[in-house]
Amino acid sequence: QILTNVLKKQKDSLIIVGVLALGYIFVSALVIFNVEPSTFPTFFDALYWATISLTTVGYGDIYAISTTGKIITMISSFLGIAIVALPAGIITAGYMKEIKEL
């Protein structure tokens, strides 16, 4: 009950974070696709890499080879931690607010 109330009240914030994450995935994919065209022959490969880097899963099946690509990967992973943490903070704040209202 409380969690559904939190999700309903925080819906707009969570949607904004989702759009931010998707936008970041597409921008990162576009950058790495242009920096390392031989490593990422299709844009889908770059999207896959960006998604894996954003979520900091890092399977290791597709990875950057050049120094520039590795720097982009490090930045992507670092920012991925922040972007993935945002929904947790939003939900936690909403949950604490909901508990105080009880």
PDB file of N, CA and C in Angstrom:
ATOM      1  N   GLN A   1       0.817  -1.187   0.000  1.00  0.00           N
ATOM      2  CA  GLN A   1       0.000   0.000   0.000  1.00  0.00           C
ATOM      3  C   GLN A   1       0.871   1.264   0.000  1.00  0.00           C
ATOM      4  N   ILE A   2       1.828   1.309   0.926  1.00  0.00           N
ATOM      5  CA  ILE A   2       2.693   2.494   1.024  1.00  0.00           C
ATOM      6  C   ILE A   2       3.538   2.643  -0.233  1.00  0.00           C
ATOM      7  N   LEU A   3       4.085   1.544  -0.716  1.00  0.00           N
ATOM      8  CA  LEU A   3       4.947   1.609  -1.900  1.00  0.00           C
ATOM      9  C   LEU A   3       4.176   2.086  -3.127  1.00  0.00           C
ATOM     10  N   THR A   4       2.950   1.613  -3.306  1.00  0.00           N
ATOM     11  CA  THR A   4       2.163   2.082  -4.458  1.00  0.00           C
ATOM     12  C   THR A   4       1.846   3.563  -4.344  1.00  0.00           C
ATOM     13  N   ASN A   5       1.583   4.039  -3.125  1.00  0.00           N
ATOM     14  CA  ASN A   5       1.350   5.472  -2.928  1.00  0.00           C
ATOM     15  C   ASN A   5       2.598   6.281  -3.273  1.00  0.00           C
ATOM     16  N   VAL A   6       3.750   5.778  -2.840  1.00  0.00           N
ATOM     17  CA  VAL A   6       5.021   6.452  -3.132  1.00  0.00           C
ATOM     18  C   VAL A   6       5.235   6.522  -4.636  1.00  0.00           C
ATOM     19  N   LEU A   7       5.047   5.396  -5.327  1.00  0.00           N
ATOM     20  CA  LEU A   7       5.270   5.361  -6.777  1.00  0.00           C
ATOM     21  C   LEU A   7       4.304   6.290  -7.507  1.00  0.00           C
ATOM     22  N   LYS A   8       3.065   6.353  -7.053  1.00  0.00           N
ATOM     23  CA  LYS A   8       2.086   7.257  -7.677  1.00  0.00           C
ATOM     24  C   LYS A   8       2.477   8.717  -7.482  1.00  0.00           C
ATOM     25  N   LYS A   9       2.898   9.052  -6.257  1.00  0.00           N
ATOM     26  CA  LYS A   9       3.242  10.447  -5.962  1.00  0.00           C
ATOM     27  C   LYS A   9       4.564  10.869  -6.602  1.00  0.00           C
ATOM     28  N   GLN A  10       5.469   9.943  -6.787  1.00  0.00           N
ATOM     29  CA  GLN A  10       6.790  10.255  -7.343  1.00  0.00           C
ATOM     30  C   GLN A  10       6.885   9.921  -8.832  1.00  0.00           C
ATOM     31  N   LYS A  11       5.742   9.633  -9.446  1.00  0.00           N
ATOM     32  CA  LYS A  11       5.725   9.203 -10.845  1.00  0.00           C
ATOM     33  C   LYS A  11       6.441  10.177 -11.773  1.00  0.00           C
ATOM     34  N   ASP A  12       6.165  11.463 -11.627  1.00  0.00           N
ATOM     35  CA  ASP A  12       6.778  12.453 -12.520  1.00  0.00           C
ATOM     36  C   ASP A  12       8.297  12.475 -12.384  1.00  0.00           C
ATOM     37  N   SER A  13       8.784  12.435 -11.157  1.00  0.00           N
ATOM     38  CA  SER A  13      10.234  12.433 -10.938  1.00  0.00           C
ATOM     39  C   SER A  13      10.879  11.180 -11.513  1.00  0.00           C
ATOM     40  N   LEU A  14      10.228  10.049 -11.325  1.00  0.00           N
ATOM     41  CA  LEU A  14      10.776   8.792 -11.838  1.00  0.00           C
ATOM     42  C   LEU A  14      10.764   8.765 -13.367  1.00  0.00           C
ATOM     43  N   ILE A  15       9.749   9.354 -13.971  1.00  0.00           N
ATOM     44  CA  ILE A  15       9.701   9.423 -15.434  1.00  0.00           C
ATOM     45  C   ILE A  15      10.833  10.306 -15.960  1.00  0.00           C
ATOM     46  N   ILE A  16      11.075  11.421 -15.296  1.00  0.00           N
ATOM     47  CA  ILE A  16      12.166  12.317 -15.707  1.00  0.00           C
ATOM     48  C   ILE A  16      13.508  11.601 -15.620  1.00  0.00           C
ATOM     49  N   VAL A  17      13.723  10.855 -14.543  1.00  0.00           N
ATOM     50  CA  VAL A  17      14.972  10.107 -14.394  1.00  0.00           C
ATOM     51  C   VAL A  17      15.083   9.039 -15.484  1.00  0.00           C
ATOM     52  N   GLY A  18      13.977   8.386 -15.809  1.00  0.00           N
ATOM     53  CA  GLY A  18      13.984   7.387 -16.883  1.00  0.00           C
ATOM     54  C   GLY A  18      14.336   7.998 -18.230  1.00  0.00           C
ATOM     55  N   VAL A  19      13.767   9.155 -18.511  1.00  0.00           N
ATOM     56  CA  VAL A  19      14.075   9.861 -19.768  1.00  0.00           C
ATOM     57  C   VAL A  19      15.545  10.290 -19.782  1.00  0.00           C
ATOM     58  N   LEU A  20      16.035  10.761 -18.639  1.00  0.00           N
ATOM     59  CA  LEU A  20      17.451  11.133 -18.515  1.00  0.00           C
ATOM     60  C   LEU A  20      18.351   9.935 -18.797  1.00  0.00           C
ATOM     61  N   ALA A  21      18.008   8.794 -18.235  1.00  0.00           N
ATOM     62  CA  ALA A  21      18.807   7.584 -18.449  1.00  0.00           C
ATOM     63  C   ALA A  21      18.790   7.164 -19.918  1.00  0.00           C
ATOM     64  N   LEU A  22      17.613   7.164 -20.523  1.00  0.00           N
ATOM     65  CA  LEU A  22      17.529   6.789 -21.945  1.00  0.00           C
ATOM     66  C   LEU A  22      18.304   7.774 -22.821  1.00  0.00           C
ATOM     67  N   GLY A  23      18.174   9.060 -22.529  1.00  0.00           N
ATOM     68  CA  GLY A  23      18.924  10.062 -23.282  1.00  0.00           C
ATOM     69  C   GLY A  23      20.422   9.868 -23.133  1.00  0.00           C
ATOM     70  N   TYR A  24      20.849   9.566 -21.918  1.00  0.00           N
ATOM     71  CA  TYR A  24      22.270   9.337 -21.681  1.00  0.00           C
ATOM     72  C   TYR A  24      22.763   8.105 -22.428  1.00  0.00           C
ATOM     73  N   ILE A  25      21.950   7.061 -22.467  1.00  0.00           N
ATOM     74  CA  ILE A  25      22.329   5.852 -23.213  1.00  0.00           C
ATOM     75  C   ILE A  25      22.517   6.177 -24.693  1.00  0.00           C
ATOM     76  N   PHE A  26      21.578   6.914 -25.274  1.00  0.00           N
ATOM     77  CA  PHE A  26      21.679   7.230 -26.698  1.00  0.00           C
ATOM     78  C   PHE A  26      22.859   8.151 -27.000  1.00  0.00           C
ATOM     79  N   VAL A  27      23.105   9.142 -26.150  1.00  0.00           N
ATOM     80  CA  VAL A  27      24.236  10.040 -26.377  1.00  0.00           C
ATOM     81  C   VAL A  27      25.559   9.282 -26.239  1.00  0.00           C
ATOM     82  N   SER A  28      25.671   8.461 -25.196  1.00  0.00           N
ATOM     83  CA  SER A  28      26.891   7.669 -25.009  1.00  0.00           C
ATOM     84  C   SER A  28      27.122   6.730 -26.184  1.00  0.00           C
ATOM     85  N   ALA A  29      26.052   6.098 -26.637  1.00  0.00           N
ATOM     86  CA  ALA A  29      26.173   5.183 -27.776  1.00  0.00           C
ATOM     87  C   ALA A  29      26.624   5.926 -29.025  1.00  0.00           C
ATOM     88  N   LEU A  30      26.073   7.092 -29.242  1.00  0.00           N
ATOM     89  CA  LEU A  30      26.454   7.881 -30.413  1.00  0.00           C
ATOM     90  C   LEU A  30      27.926   8.289 -30.341  1.00  0.00           C
ATOM     91  N   VAL A  31      28.384   8.681 -29.171  1.00  0.00           N
ATOM     92  CA  VAL A  31      29.773   9.093 -29.006  1.00  0.00           C
ATOM     93  C   VAL A  31      30.711   7.911 -29.249  1.00  0.00           C
ATOM     94  N   ILE A  32      30.464   6.780 -28.580  1.00  0.00           N
ATOM     95  CA  ILE A  32      31.371   5.632 -28.716  1.00  0.00           C
ATOM     96  C   ILE A  32      31.309   5.045 -30.124  1.00  0.00           C
ATOM     97  N   PHE A  33      30.145   5.114 -30.757  1.00  0.00           N
ATOM     98  CA  PHE A  33      29.989   4.622 -32.134  1.00  0.00           C
ATOM     99  C   PHE A  33      30.871   5.408 -33.091  1.00  0.00           C
ATOM    100  N   ASN A  34      31.010   6.712 -32.836  1.00  0.00           N
ATOM    101  CA  ASN A  34      31.853   7.555 -33.696  1.00  0.00           C
ATOM    102  C   ASN A  34      33.323   7.495 -33.315  1.00  0.00           C
ATOM    103  N   VAL A  35      33.618   7.242 -32.051  1.00  0.00           N
ATOM    104  CA  VAL A  35      35.013   7.185 -31.605  1.00  0.00           C
ATOM    105  C   VAL A  35      35.665   5.867 -32.010  1.00  0.00           C
ATOM    106  N   GLU A  36      34.928   4.762 -31.903  1.00  0.00           N
ATOM    107  CA  GLU A  36      35.478   3.437 -32.209  1.00  0.00           C
ATOM    108  C   GLU A  36      34.579   2.664 -33.179  1.00  0.00           C
ATOM    109  N   PRO A  37      34.553   3.086 -34.447  1.00  0.00           N
ATOM    110  CA  PRO A  37      33.684   2.403 -35.411  1.00  0.00           C
ATOM    111  C   PRO A  37      34.094   0.956 -35.698  1.00  0.00           C
ATOM    112  N   SER A  38      35.352   0.625 -35.511  1.00  0.00           N
ATOM    113  CA  SER A  38      35.768  -0.760 -35.774  1.00  0.00           C
ATOM    114  C   SER A  38      35.352  -1.693 -34.626  1.00  0.00           C
ATOM    115  N   THR A  39      35.312  -1.169 -33.409  1.00  0.00           N
ATOM    116  CA  THR A  39      34.897  -1.977 -32.260  1.00  0.00           C
ATOM    117  C   THR A  39      33.382  -2.106 -32.197  1.00  0.00           C
ATOM    118  N   PHE A  40      32.685  -1.056 -32.583  1.00  0.00           N
ATOM    119  CA  PHE A  40      31.227  -1.035 -32.560  1.00  0.00           C
ATOM    120  C   PHE A  40      30.715  -0.841 -33.988  1.00  0.00           C
ATOM    121  N   PRO A  41      30.630  -1.939 -34.752  1.00  0.00           N
ATOM    122  CA  PRO A  41      30.277  -1.823 -36.167  1.00  0.00           C
ATOM    123  C   PRO A  41      28.836  -1.383 -36.419  1.00  0.00           C
ATOM    124  N   THR A  42      27.929  -1.646 -35.472  1.00  0.00           N
ATOM    125  CA  THR A  42      26.543  -1.211 -35.634  1.00  0.00           C
ATOM    126  C   THR A  42      26.162  -0.318 -34.460  1.00  0.00           C
ATOM    127  N   PHE A  43      25.168   0.518 -34.686  1.00  0.00           N
ATOM    128  CA  PHE A  43      24.710   1.389 -33.613  1.00  0.00           C
ATOM    129  C   PHE A  43      24.088   0.571 -32.486  1.00  0.00           C
ATOM    130  N   PHE A  44      23.487  -0.565 -32.827  1.00  0.00           N
ATOM    131  CA  PHE A  44      22.931  -1.433 -31.785  1.00  0.00           C
ATOM    132  C   PHE A  44      24.026  -1.938 -30.848  1.00  0.00           C
ATOM    133  N   ASP A  45      25.197  -2.268 -31.392  1.00  0.00           N
ATOM    134  CA  ASP A  45      26.329  -2.678 -30.538  1.00  0.00           C
ATOM    135  C   ASP A  45      26.700  -1.548 -29.577  1.00  0.00           C
ATOM    136  N   ALA A  46      26.695  -0.331 -30.085  1.00  0.00           N
ATOM    137  CA  ALA A  46      27.014   0.818 -29.239  1.00  0.00           C
ATOM    138  C   ALA A  46      25.932   1.038 -28.182  1.00  0.00           C
ATOM    139  N   LEU A  47      24.662   0.854 -28.546  1.00  0.00           N
ATOM    140  CA  LEU A  47      23.573   0.951 -27.574  1.00  0.00           C
ATOM    141  C   LEU A  47      23.707  -0.107 -26.483  1.00  0.00           C
ATOM    142  N   TYR A  48      24.050  -1.312 -26.892  1.00  0.00           N
ATOM    143  CA  TYR A  48      24.253  -2.397 -25.937  1.00  0.00           C
ATOM    144  C   TYR A  48      25.380  -2.040 -24.972  1.00  0.00           C
ATOM    145  N   TRP A  49      26.497  -1.568 -25.512  1.00  0.00           N
ATOM    146  CA  TRP A  49      27.629  -1.172 -24.675  1.00  0.00           C
ATOM    147  C   TRP A  49      27.220  -0.059 -23.710  1.00  0.00           C
ATOM    148  N   ALA A  50      26.489   0.936 -24.216  1.00  0.00           N
ATOM    149  CA  ALA A  50      26.084   2.067 -23.379  1.00  0.00           C
ATOM    150  C   ALA A  50      25.164   1.615 -22.252  1.00  0.00           C
ATOM    151  N   THR A  51      24.257   0.718 -22.546  1.00  0.00           N
ATOM    152  CA  THR A  51      23.345   0.209 -21.515  1.00  0.00           C
ATOM    153  C   THR A  51      24.106  -0.568 -20.455  1.00  0.00           C
ATOM    154  N   ILE A  52      25.025  -1.417 -20.884  1.00  0.00           N
ATOM    155  CA  ILE A  52      25.817  -2.206 -19.946  1.00  0.00           C
ATOM    156  C   ILE A  52      26.732  -1.302 -19.115  1.00  0.00           C
ATOM    157  N   SER A  53      27.288  -0.265 -19.736  1.00  0.00           N
ATOM    158  CA  SER A  53      28.146   0.664 -19.002  1.00  0.00           C
ATOM    159  C   SER A  53      27.339   1.517 -18.024  1.00  0.00           C
ATOM    160  N   LEU A  54      26.158   1.959 -18.451  1.00  0.00           N
ATOM    161  CA  LEU A  54      25.318   2.780 -17.585  1.00  0.00           C
ATOM    162  C   LEU A  54      24.911   2.013 -16.336  1.00  0.00           C
ATOM    163  N   THR A  55      24.547   0.760 -16.498  1.00  0.00           N
ATOM    164  CA  THR A  55      24.114  -0.037 -15.351  1.00  0.00           C
ATOM    165  C   THR A  55      25.289  -0.628 -14.593  1.00  0.00           C
ATOM    166  N   THR A  56      26.492  -0.366 -15.041  1.00  0.00           N
ATOM    167  CA  THR A  56      27.752  -0.841 -14.442  1.00  0.00           C
ATOM    168  C   THR A  56      27.815  -2.360 -14.332  1.00  0.00           C
ATOM    169  N   VAL A  57      27.124  -3.058 -15.229  1.00  0.00           N
ATOM    170  CA  VAL A  57      27.188  -4.520 -15.249  1.00  0.00           C
ATOM    171  C   VAL A  57      28.513  -4.959 -15.854  1.00  0.00           C
ATOM    172  N   GLY A  58      28.847  -4.407 -17.012  1.00  0.00           N
ATOM    173  CA  GLY A  58      30.128  -4.671 -17.645  1.00  0.00           C
ATOM    174  C   GLY A  58      30.409  -6.131 -17.939  1.00  0.00           C
ATOM    175  N   TYR A  59      29.648  -6.737 -18.833  1.00  0.00           N
ATOM    176  CA  TYR A  59      29.842  -8.145 -19.169  1.00  0.00           C
ATOM    177  C   TYR A  59      31.214  -8.432 -19.750  1.00  0.00           C
ATOM    178  N   GLY A  60      31.784  -7.482 -20.469  1.00  0.00           N
ATOM    179  CA  GLY A  60      33.109  -7.672 -21.033  1.00  0.00           C
ATOM    180  C   GLY A  60      33.114  -8.267 -22.432  1.00  0.00           C
ATOM    181  N   ASP A  61      31.944  -8.513 -23.005  1.00  0.00           N
ATOM    182  CA  ASP A  61      31.900  -9.066 -24.358  1.00  0.00           C
ATOM    183  C   ASP A  61      32.145  -7.997 -25.420  1.00  0.00           C
ATOM    184  N   ILE A  62      31.759  -6.774 -25.141  1.00  0.00           N
ATOM    185  CA  ILE A  62      32.052  -5.636 -26.020  1.00  0.00           C
ATOM    186  C   ILE A  62      32.663  -4.555 -25.144  1.00  0.00           C
ATOM    187  N   TYR A  63      33.833  -4.078 -25.516  1.00  0.00           N
ATOM    188  CA  TYR A  63      34.494  -3.056 -24.711  1.00  0.00           C
ATOM    189  C   TYR A  63      35.358  -2.181 -25.608  1.00  0.00           C
ATOM    190  N   ALA A  64      35.633  -0.988 -25.117  1.00  0.00           N
ATOM    191  CA  ALA A  64      36.437  -0.034 -25.870  1.00  0.00           C
ATOM    192  C   ALA A  64      37.902  -0.479 -25.882  1.00  0.00           C
ATOM    193  N   ILE A  65      38.570  -0.174 -26.977  1.00  0.00           N
ATOM    194  CA  ILE A  65      39.973  -0.561 -27.134  1.00  0.00           C
ATOM    195  C   ILE A  65      40.904   0.644 -27.054  1.00  0.00           C
ATOM    196  N   SER A  66      40.497   1.758 -27.656  1.00  0.00           N
ATOM    197  CA  SER A  66      41.368   2.940 -27.677  1.00  0.00           C
ATOM    198  C   SER A  66      41.365   3.644 -26.317  1.00  0.00           C
ATOM    199  N   THR A  67      42.354   4.485 -26.119  1.00  0.00           N
ATOM    200  CA  THR A  67      42.435   5.248 -24.879  1.00  0.00           C
ATOM    201  C   THR A  67      41.229   6.165 -24.732  1.00  0.00           C
ATOM    202  N   THR A  68      40.852   6.823 -25.810  1.00  0.00           N
ATOM    203  CA  THR A  68      39.680   7.705 -25.771  1.00  0.00           C
ATOM    204  C   THR A  68      38.427   6.909 -25.433  1.00  0.00           C
ATOM    205  N   GLY A  69      38.281   5.752 -26.045  1.00  0.00           N
ATOM    206  CA  GLY A  69      37.132   4.897 -25.766  1.00  0.00           C
ATOM    207  C   GLY A  69      37.099   4.427 -24.324  1.00  0.00           C
ATOM    208  N   LYS A  70      38.264   4.131 -23.771  1.00  0.00           N
ATOM    209  CA  LYS A  70      38.340   3.700 -22.371  1.00  0.00           C
ATOM    210  C   LYS A  70      37.982   4.847 -21.428  1.00  0.00           C
ATOM    211  N   ILE A  71      38.398   6.050 -21.768  1.00  0.00           N
ATOM    212  CA  ILE A  71      38.042   7.213 -20.960  1.00  0.00           C
ATOM    213  C   ILE A  71      36.531   7.435 -21.002  1.00  0.00           C
ATOM    214  N   ILE A  72      35.954   7.312 -22.186  1.00  0.00           N
ATOM    215  CA  ILE A  72      34.504   7.444 -22.329  1.00  0.00           C
ATOM    216  C   ILE A  72      33.792   6.367 -21.507  1.00  0.00           C
ATOM    217  N   THR A  73      34.328   5.150 -21.518  1.00  0.00           N
ATOM    218  CA  THR A  73      33.743   4.063 -20.728  1.00  0.00           C
ATOM    219  C   THR A  73      33.805   4.371 -19.239  1.00  0.00           C
ATOM    220  N   MET A  74      34.921   4.886 -18.774  1.00  0.00           N
ATOM    221  CA  MET A  74      35.049   5.223 -17.349  1.00  0.00           C
ATOM    222  C   MET A  74      34.051   6.308 -16.945  1.00  0.00           C
ATOM    223  N   ILE A  75      33.933   7.318 -17.785  1.00  0.00           N
ATOM    224  CA  ILE A  75      32.977   8.393 -17.495  1.00  0.00           C
ATOM    225  C   ILE A  75      31.560   7.841 -17.503  1.00  0.00           C
ATOM    226  N   SER A  76      31.253   6.993 -18.478  1.00  0.00           N
ATOM    227  CA  SER A  76      29.926   6.407 -18.577  1.00  0.00           C
ATOM    228  C   SER A  76      29.594   5.562 -17.354  1.00  0.00           C
ATOM    229  N   SER A  77      30.539   4.772 -16.903  1.00  0.00           N
ATOM    230  CA  SER A  77      30.309   3.941 -15.716  1.00  0.00           C
ATOM    231  C   SER A  77      30.129   4.792 -14.471  1.00  0.00           C
ATOM    232  N   PHE A  78      30.940   5.830 -14.344  1.00  0.00           N
ATOM    233  CA  PHE A  78      30.852   6.720 -13.184  1.00  0.00           C
ATOM    234  C   PHE A  78      29.499   7.430 -13.146  1.00  0.00           C
ATOM    235  N   LEU A  79      29.094   7.993 -14.287  1.00  0.00           N
ATOM    236  CA  LEU A  79      27.803   8.671 -14.345  1.00  0.00           C
ATOM    237  C   LEU A  79      26.646   7.683 -14.222  1.00  0.00           C
ATOM    238  N   GLY A  80      26.870   6.451 -14.683  1.00  0.00           N
ATOM    239  CA  GLY A  80      25.852   5.417 -14.560  1.00  0.00           C
ATOM    240  C   GLY A  80      25.495   5.148 -13.113  1.00  0.00           C
ATOM    241  N   ILE A  81      26.486   5.173 -12.243  1.00  0.00           N
ATOM    242  CA  ILE A  81      26.226   4.971 -10.813  1.00  0.00           C
ATOM    243  C   ILE A  81      25.277   6.058 -10.307  1.00  0.00           C
ATOM    244  N   ALA A  82      25.527   7.289 -10.696  1.00  0.00           N
ATOM    245  CA  ALA A  82      24.680   8.397 -10.252  1.00  0.00           C
ATOM    246  C   ALA A  82      23.272   8.287 -10.825  1.00  0.00           C
ATOM    247  N   ILE A  83      23.164   7.962 -12.103  1.00  0.00           N
ATOM    248  CA  ILE A  83      21.849   7.880 -12.734  1.00  0.00           C
ATOM    249  C   ILE A  83      21.036   6.721 -12.174  1.00  0.00           C
ATOM    250  N   VAL A  84      21.679   5.598 -11.899  1.00  0.00           N
ATOM    251  CA  VAL A  84      20.971   4.445 -11.342  1.00  0.00           C
ATOM    252  C   VAL A  84      20.583   4.713  -9.891  1.00  0.00           C
ATOM    253  N   ALA A  85      21.369   5.513  -9.175  1.00  0.00           N
ATOM    254  CA  ALA A  85      21.071   5.810  -7.773  1.00  0.00           C
ATOM    255  C   ALA A  85      19.912   6.798  -7.613  1.00  0.00           C
ATOM    256  N   LEU A  86      19.645   7.606  -8.611  1.00  0.00           N
ATOM    257  CA  LEU A  86      18.593   8.614  -8.501  1.00  0.00           C
ATOM    258  C   LEU A  86      17.223   8.023  -8.159  1.00  0.00           C
ATOM    259  N   PRO A  87      16.759   6.984  -8.854  1.00  0.00           N
ATOM    260  CA  PRO A  87      15.438   6.444  -8.494  1.00  0.00           C
ATOM    261  C   PRO A  87      15.386   5.921  -7.059  1.00  0.00           C
ATOM    262  N   ALA A  88      16.466   5.333  -6.594  1.00  0.00           N
ATOM    263  CA  ALA A  88      16.487   4.832  -5.210  1.00  0.00           C
ATOM    264  C   ALA A  88      16.315   5.982  -4.225  1.00  0.00           C
ATOM    265  N   GLY A  89      16.982   7.095  -4.468  1.00  0.00           N
ATOM    266  CA  GLY A  89      16.843   8.263  -3.607  1.00  0.00           C
ATOM    267  C   GLY A  89      15.444   8.852  -3.649  1.00  0.00           C
ATOM    268  N   ILE A  90      14.871   8.913  -4.836  1.00  0.00           N
ATOM    269  CA  ILE A  90      13.520   9.458  -4.995  1.00  0.00           C
ATOM    270  C   ILE A  90      12.511   8.587  -4.251  1.00  0.00           C
ATOM    271  N   ILE A  91      12.623   7.279  -4.421  1.00  0.00           N
ATOM    272  CA  ILE A  91      11.690   6.362  -3.759  1.00  0.00           C
ATOM    273  C   ILE A  91      11.883   6.402  -2.249  1.00  0.00           C
ATOM    274  N   THR A  92      13.121   6.450  -1.792  1.00  0.00           N
ATOM    275  CA  THR A  92      13.384   6.502  -0.349  1.00  0.00           C
ATOM    276  C   THR A  92      12.817   7.774   0.267  1.00  0.00           C
ATOM    277  N   ALA A  93      13.030   8.917  -0.383  1.00  0.00           N
ATOM    278  CA  ALA A  93      12.492  10.179   0.125  1.00  0.00           C
ATOM    279  C   ALA A  93      10.967  10.143   0.165  1.00  0.00           C
ATOM    280  N   GLY A  94      10.359   9.607  -0.878  1.00  0.00           N
ATOM    281  CA  GLY A  94       8.907   9.481  -0.909  1.00  0.00           C
ATOM    282  C   GLY A  94       8.392   8.535   0.162  1.00  0.00           C
ATOM    283  N   TYR A  95       9.130   7.463   0.392  1.00  0.00           N
ATOM    284  CA  TYR A  95       8.753   6.498   1.420  1.00  0.00           C
ATOM    285  C   TYR A  95       8.822   7.120   2.808  1.00  0.00           C
ATOM    286  N   MET A  96       9.870   7.875   3.072  1.00  0.00           N
ATOM    287  CA  MET A  96      10.014   8.539   4.372  1.00  0.00           C
ATOM    288  C   MET A  96       8.903   9.574   4.576  1.00  0.00           C
ATOM    289  N   LYS A  97       8.553  10.283   3.532  1.00  0.00           N
ATOM    290  CA  LYS A  97       7.469  11.265   3.608  1.00  0.00           C
ATOM    291  C   LYS A  97       6.142  10.564   3.882  1.00  0.00           C
ATOM    292  N   GLU A  98       5.926   9.442   3.225  1.00  0.00           N
ATOM    293  CA  GLU A  98       4.691   8.683   3.401  1.00  0.00           C
ATOM    294  C   GLU A  98       4.586   8.140   4.836  1.00  0.00           C
ATOM    295  N   ILE A  99       5.686   7.698   5.397  1.00  0.00           N
ATOM    296  CA  ILE A  99       5.688   7.177   6.760  1.00  0.00           C
ATOM    297  C   ILE A  99       5.381   8.304   7.763  1.00  0.00           C
ATOM    298  N   LYS A 100       5.932   9.498   7.524  1.00  0.00           N
ATOM    299  CA  LYS A 100       5.677  10.616   8.419  1.00  0.00           C
ATOM    300  C   LYS A 100       4.205  11.039   8.402  1.00  0.00           C
ATOM    301  N   GLU A 101       3.555  10.837   7.254  1.00  0.00           N
ATOM    302  CA  GLU A 101       2.140  11.215   7.135  1.00  0.00           C
ATOM    303  C   GLU A 101       1.217  10.225   7.831  1.00  0.00           C
ATOM    304  N   LEU A 102       1.703   9.045   8.183  1.00  0.00           N
ATOM    305  CA  LEU A 102       0.861   8.042   8.854  1.00  0.00           C
ATOM    306  C   LEU A 102       0.573   8.396  10.287  1.00  0.00           C
TER     307      LEU A 102
END
